[in-house]
Amino acid sequence: MSAPSASVFVKCSCGHLHWGRYGAAGLLLADPARGVLLQRRAWWVHHGRTWALPGGAIEAGETAVTAAAREAFEEASVPADAFRAVSASVVDHGDWSYTTVLALADGAEARVANTESAEVRWVDPDDVAGYRLHRDFAAAWPALRDRVGQELVLVVDGANVVGSRPDGWWRDRHGAAERLRDQLAKLAEAGVPDPADATVSWWPRIILVVEGKAKHVTSTPGVEVVAADTDGDSKIVEVVAQQKGKTLVATADRELKGRVEALGASILGPGTLRSQLDKL
């Protein structure tokens, strides 16, 4: 038996009508040179003639990311391989929720692709509030604005994280580092919660710094492996200094923590990271 259609209105606990039996999702696509992509809704749709994001109902069995990507293609002809999802923000009404998937464009082009869109336009983020916005998008925009174009970079102190668990890693440091790398690749795909905001999650860009007998470990999709020829801590500081986005460093080394915090990075304890990896 097929699942009930997602294409229905739902009245949430706040008394408002929302589209999507299983919730809805939209794509907030940012391009450094062009701004963010907005869609002007056709006159005949719910909240017609307002500006919002390409998006719509989540189908049964879909993730929010898959739904947002599908809707962006159907409404604005943006292919899924033209952007990289970096974070998600959820507005949860209990019996209905909307997920905004924030993504970075990679040369994406956009055009009106179906009758639900009257226009699509790249808009400077500073100008968005001046448009006639969809009610819910207008309420969410101030918080979303702060994260437009941001990504989370997770820099992992490989030696410190591997050494945080006495599982015999010292007998095969190269193999232990490879196992950590493979676990991190799963984390990059699954995402991590924002430590300061339970409504936000990130798909981080992960950099694993290795040294010593582990320095020949190679990169894998989702995880860039950087080898330190001598001093692993100094290589981590160097890597952190190169980052422009929100940076999180996984280490328990007290001196290293002070050095990277001075560069604006936040700290993730190896125990916390390990607990997230163990759930995958």
Short mmCIF file of C-alpha atoms in Angstrom, two decimals:
data_model
loop_
_atom_site.label_atom_id
_atom_site.label_comp_id
_atom_site.label_asym_id
_atom_site.label_seq_id
_atom_site.Cartn_x
_atom_site.Cartn_y
_atom_site.Cartn_z
CA MET A 1 0.00 0.00 0.00
CA SER A 2 1.41 3.40 -0.97
CA ALA A 3 1.87 6.14 1.58
CA PRO A 4 -0.76 8.92 1.77
CA SER A 5 -0.07 11.84 -0.55
CA ALA A 6 2.18 14.56 0.84
CA SER A 7 0.34 17.21 -1.19
CA VAL A 8 -2.19 18.38 1.39
CA PHE A 9 -2.55 21.31 3.75
CA VAL A 10 -1.90 20.70 7.44
CA LYS A 11 -3.18 22.90 10.26
CA CYS A 12 -0.45 23.07 12.89
CA SER A 13 -0.85 23.56 16.63
CA CYS A 14 -0.43 27.33 16.06
CA GLY A 15 -3.59 27.35 13.95
CA HIS A 16 -1.83 28.14 10.64
CA LEU A 17 -2.20 26.19 7.42
CA HIS A 18 1.00 24.69 6.04
CA TRP A 19 1.68 22.65 2.92
CA GLY A 20 2.91 19.09 3.26
CA ARG A 21 1.63 16.08 5.18
CA TYR A 22 5.19 15.14 6.18
CA GLY A 23 6.50 18.67 6.54
CA ALA A 24 8.24 20.81 3.95
CA ALA A 25 11.73 21.91 2.98
CA GLY A 26 13.35 24.70 0.99
CA LEU A 27 16.78 25.45 -0.43
CA LEU A 28 18.61 28.62 0.59
CA LEU A 29 21.30 28.72 -2.07
CA ALA A 30 24.13 31.22 -1.65
CA ASP A 31 26.71 32.33 -4.18
CA PRO A 32 29.48 34.74 -3.06
CA ALA A 33 29.28 36.69 -6.33
CA ARG A 34 25.50 36.76 -6.85
CA GLY A 35 23.83 36.57 -3.44
CA VAL A 36 20.98 34.21 -2.52
CA LEU A 37 18.42 32.67 -4.84
CA LEU A 38 14.83 33.78 -4.26
CA GLN A 39 11.66 32.63 -5.98
CA ARG A 40 8.59 34.81 -6.52
CA ARG A 41 5.59 32.56 -6.10
CA ALA A 42 2.90 32.46 -8.77
CA TRP A 43 -0.30 34.37 -8.03
CA TRP A 44 -2.41 31.22 -7.68
CA VAL A 45 -0.36 29.34 -5.04
CA HIS A 46 -0.64 29.71 -1.26
CA HIS A 47 0.84 33.12 -0.31
CA GLY A 48 1.08 33.94 -4.01
CA ARG A 49 3.12 36.88 -5.32
CA THR A 50 5.45 36.74 -2.30
CA TRP A 51 9.17 35.97 -2.39
CA ALA A 52 10.57 32.91 -0.66
CA LEU A 53 12.81 29.91 -1.37
CA PRO A 54 12.40 27.15 -3.92
CA GLY A 55 10.78 24.42 -1.84
CA GLY A 56 7.73 22.38 -1.06
CA ALA A 57 6.30 19.29 0.58
CA ILE A 58 8.54 16.45 1.70
CA GLU A 59 7.40 13.19 0.13
CA ALA A 60 7.06 10.01 2.19
CA GLY A 61 10.52 8.48 2.70
CA GLU A 62 12.42 11.60 1.59
CA THR A 63 14.97 13.44 3.68
CA ALA A 64 14.71 17.20 3.94
CA VAL A 65 17.85 17.58 1.81
CA THR A 66 16.50 15.32 -0.92
CA ALA A 67 13.17 17.17 -0.90
CA ALA A 68 14.80 20.61 -1.04
CA ALA A 69 17.04 19.52 -3.93
CA ARG A 70 14.12 18.01 -5.83
CA GLU A 71 11.97 21.12 -5.38
CA ALA A 72 14.81 23.43 -6.43
CA PHE A 73 15.16 21.47 -9.65
CA GLU A 74 11.43 21.30 -10.31
CA GLU A 75 10.81 24.99 -9.64
CA ALA A 76 14.09 26.71 -10.55
CA SER A 77 15.97 24.15 -12.69
CA VAL A 78 18.88 23.98 -10.22
CA PRO A 79 20.54 20.53 -10.50
CA ALA A 80 21.56 18.75 -7.31
CA ASP A 81 25.21 18.59 -8.40
CA ALA A 82 25.42 22.39 -8.68
CA PHE A 83 25.53 23.02 -4.93
CA ARG A 84 26.79 21.59 -1.63
CA ALA A 85 24.49 21.46 1.39
CA VAL A 86 26.29 22.86 4.44
CA SER A 87 23.65 23.21 7.16
CA ALA A 88 19.98 22.89 7.99
CA SER A 89 17.64 24.90 10.18
CA VAL A 90 14.35 23.46 11.43
CA VAL A 91 11.22 25.34 12.52
CA ASP A 92 9.27 22.70 14.43
CA HIS A 93 5.57 23.16 15.15
CA GLY A 94 5.28 19.72 16.73
CA ASP A 95 2.90 18.23 14.18
CA TRP A 96 4.52 20.01 11.22
CA SER A 97 8.02 21.30 10.50
CA TYR A 98 9.89 23.24 7.85
CA THR A 99 13.56 22.60 7.13
CA THR A 100 15.68 25.23 5.43
CA VAL A 101 18.68 23.61 3.77
CA LEU A 102 21.50 26.14 3.40
CA ALA A 103 23.86 25.42 0.53
CA LEU A 104 26.79 26.90 -1.34
CA ALA A 105 26.46 27.29 -5.11
CA ASP A 106 29.05 25.96 -7.51
CA GLY A 107 28.25 27.90 -10.66
CA ALA A 108 24.55 27.09 -10.43
CA GLU A 109 22.23 28.68 -12.97
CA ALA A 110 18.53 29.13 -12.27
CA ARG A 111 15.42 29.82 -14.32
CA VAL A 112 11.66 29.50 -13.93
CA ALA A 113 10.96 25.80 -14.44
CA ASN A 114 7.25 25.35 -13.70
CA THR A 115 4.03 27.27 -13.19
CA GLU A 116 4.53 27.59 -9.43
CA SER A 117 7.30 30.14 -10.03
CA ALA A 118 6.68 33.58 -11.46
CA GLU A 119 10.34 34.62 -11.25
CA VAL A 120 13.66 33.54 -9.78
CA ARG A 121 16.33 36.07 -8.90
CA TRP A 122 19.74 36.30 -7.22
CA VAL A 123 19.46 38.89 -4.44
CA ASP A 124 22.06 40.52 -2.22
CA PRO A 125 21.42 39.20 1.32
CA ASP A 126 21.33 42.75 2.63
CA ASP A 127 18.42 43.52 0.28
CA VAL A 128 16.24 40.48 1.04
CA ALA A 129 14.30 42.11 3.90
CA GLY A 130 13.12 44.82 1.50
CA TYR A 131 11.21 42.33 -0.66
CA ARG A 132 7.61 41.30 -0.11
CA LEU A 133 8.42 38.02 1.62
CA HIS A 134 6.34 34.97 2.43
CA ARG A 135 5.15 35.30 6.05
CA ASP A 136 7.14 32.34 7.40
CA PHE A 137 10.28 33.16 5.42
CA ALA A 138 10.16 36.74 6.69
CA ALA A 139 10.05 35.45 10.28
CA ALA A 140 12.94 33.05 9.73
CA TRP A 141 15.16 35.33 7.65
CA PRO A 142 16.95 37.29 10.44
CA ALA A 143 18.38 34.07 11.93
CA LEU A 144 19.10 32.58 8.51
CA ARG A 145 20.88 35.74 7.38
CA ASP A 146 23.63 35.20 9.94
CA ARG A 147 24.46 31.81 8.42
CA VAL A 148 24.24 32.60 4.71
CA GLY A 149 27.44 31.44 3.03
CA GLN A 150 28.83 29.89 6.21
CA GLU A 151 30.17 26.38 6.49
CA LEU A 152 31.45 24.36 9.43
CA VAL A 153 35.03 23.14 9.18
CA LEU A 154 35.90 20.34 11.61
CA VAL A 155 39.64 20.00 12.12
CA VAL A 156 40.51 16.74 13.86
CA ASP A 157 43.70 16.22 15.87
CA GLY A 158 44.15 12.64 14.69
CA ALA A 159 46.79 11.57 17.21
CA ASN A 160 44.86 13.02 20.13
CA VAL A 161 41.49 11.55 19.15
CA VAL A 162 42.92 8.12 18.32
CA GLY A 163 44.82 8.13 21.60
CA SER A 164 41.73 9.00 23.63
CA ARG A 165 40.56 5.39 23.65
CA PRO A 166 42.79 2.50 24.83
CA ASP A 167 41.82 0.04 22.09
CA GLY A 168 45.29 -1.09 21.02
CA TRP A 169 45.83 1.72 18.55
CA TRP A 170 49.55 1.85 19.40
CA ARG A 171 50.09 -1.50 17.67
CA ASP A 172 48.88 -0.11 14.33
CA ARG A 173 48.79 3.66 14.26
CA HIS A 174 48.31 3.81 10.51
CA GLY A 175 45.33 1.44 10.65
CA ALA A 176 43.82 3.29 13.61
CA ALA A 177 44.04 6.59 11.72
CA GLU A 178 42.39 4.98 8.67
CA ARG A 179 39.54 3.70 10.80
CA LEU A 180 39.06 7.18 12.27
CA ARG A 181 39.10 8.68 8.76
CA ASP A 182 36.40 6.26 7.58
CA GLN A 183 34.22 7.04 10.60
CA LEU A 184 34.65 10.76 9.96
CA ALA A 185 33.53 10.27 6.35
CA LYS A 186 30.25 8.84 7.66
CA LEU A 187 29.95 11.82 10.00
CA ALA A 188 30.43 14.24 7.11
CA GLU A 189 27.48 12.61 5.37
CA ALA A 190 25.25 12.26 8.44
CA GLY A 191 25.90 15.73 9.86
CA VAL A 192 26.49 17.06 13.35
CA PRO A 193 24.32 19.16 15.68
CA ASP A 194 25.24 22.75 16.37
CA PRO A 195 26.52 22.83 19.97
CA ALA A 196 24.81 26.18 20.59
CA ASP A 197 21.49 25.76 18.76
CA ALA A 198 19.41 22.57 18.79
CA THR A 199 17.44 23.68 15.72
CA VAL A 200 20.56 23.76 13.53
CA SER A 201 22.68 20.95 12.12
CA TRP A 202 25.77 21.00 9.88
CA TRP A 203 27.33 18.85 7.20
CA PRO A 204 30.93 19.74 8.00
CA ARG A 205 33.96 19.90 5.78
CA ILE A 206 36.35 17.67 7.69
CA ILE A 207 40.15 17.95 7.82
CA LEU A 208 42.01 15.16 9.61
CA VAL A 209 45.56 16.07 10.63
CA VAL A 210 47.85 13.06 11.05
CA GLU A 211 51.49 12.62 11.99
CA GLY A 212 54.19 10.03 12.62
CA LYS A 213 53.37 6.51 11.45
CA ALA A 214 49.93 7.68 10.32
CA LYS A 215 51.18 10.40 7.97
CA HIS A 216 50.73 8.27 4.83
CA VAL A 217 46.98 7.90 5.33
CA THR A 218 45.22 9.25 2.24
CA SER A 219 42.12 11.40 1.85
CA THR A 220 38.70 9.94 1.13
CA PRO A 221 35.42 11.55 -0.03
CA GLY A 222 34.24 13.78 2.79
CA VAL A 223 37.57 13.87 4.65
CA GLU A 224 40.72 15.72 3.63
CA VAL A 225 43.78 14.20 5.29
CA VAL A 226 46.68 16.56 5.98
CA ALA A 227 50.03 15.12 7.09
CA ALA A 228 52.36 16.91 9.51
CA ASP A 229 56.00 16.23 8.75
CA THR A 230 57.09 16.95 12.32
CA ASP A 231 54.93 18.93 14.76
CA GLY A 232 51.27 17.94 14.53
CA ASP A 233 50.09 20.81 16.74
CA SER A 234 51.74 23.43 14.57
CA LYS A 235 50.19 21.90 11.45
CA ILE A 236 46.75 22.07 13.08
CA VAL A 237 47.28 25.73 13.95
CA GLU A 238 48.37 26.35 10.36
CA VAL A 239 45.26 24.63 9.00
CA VAL A 240 42.94 26.53 11.35
CA ALA A 241 44.53 29.85 10.38
CA GLN A 242 43.63 29.17 6.74
CA GLN A 243 39.91 28.70 7.40
CA LYS A 244 37.38 31.46 6.82
CA GLY A 245 34.25 29.77 8.13
CA LYS A 246 33.05 28.50 11.49
CA THR A 247 35.85 26.24 12.73
CA LEU A 248 35.69 23.46 15.30
CA VAL A 249 38.82 21.65 16.50
CA ALA A 250 38.59 18.17 18.00
CA THR A 251 41.36 17.88 20.58
CA ALA A 252 41.98 17.56 24.30
CA ASP A 253 45.48 19.04 24.18
CA ARG A 254 45.38 22.03 26.53
CA GLU A 255 48.14 24.05 24.86
CA LEU A 256 46.74 23.42 21.38
CA LYS A 257 43.26 24.44 22.53
CA GLY A 258 44.61 27.81 23.62
CA ARG A 259 46.41 28.34 20.31
CA VAL A 260 43.41 27.60 18.09
CA GLU A 261 40.94 29.44 20.32
CA ALA A 262 43.12 32.52 19.85
CA LEU A 263 42.37 32.16 16.12
CA GLY A 264 38.62 32.10 16.77
CA ALA A 265 38.07 28.33 16.67
CA SER A 266 35.84 26.42 19.08
CA ILE A 267 36.74 23.13 20.76
CA LEU A 268 35.09 19.73 20.49
CA GLY A 269 36.29 17.19 23.04
CA PRO A 270 37.45 13.78 21.72
CA GLY A 271 34.89 12.08 23.96
CA THR A 272 32.05 14.08 22.42
CA LEU A 273 33.33 13.37 18.92
CA ARG A 274 33.71 9.66 19.71
CA SER A 275 30.15 9.47 21.02
CA GLN A 276 28.87 10.99 17.77
CA LEU A 277 30.94 8.54 15.72
CA ASP A 278 29.70 5.58 17.76
CA LYS A 279 26.10 6.43 16.80
CA LEU A 280 26.80 6.04 13.09
#
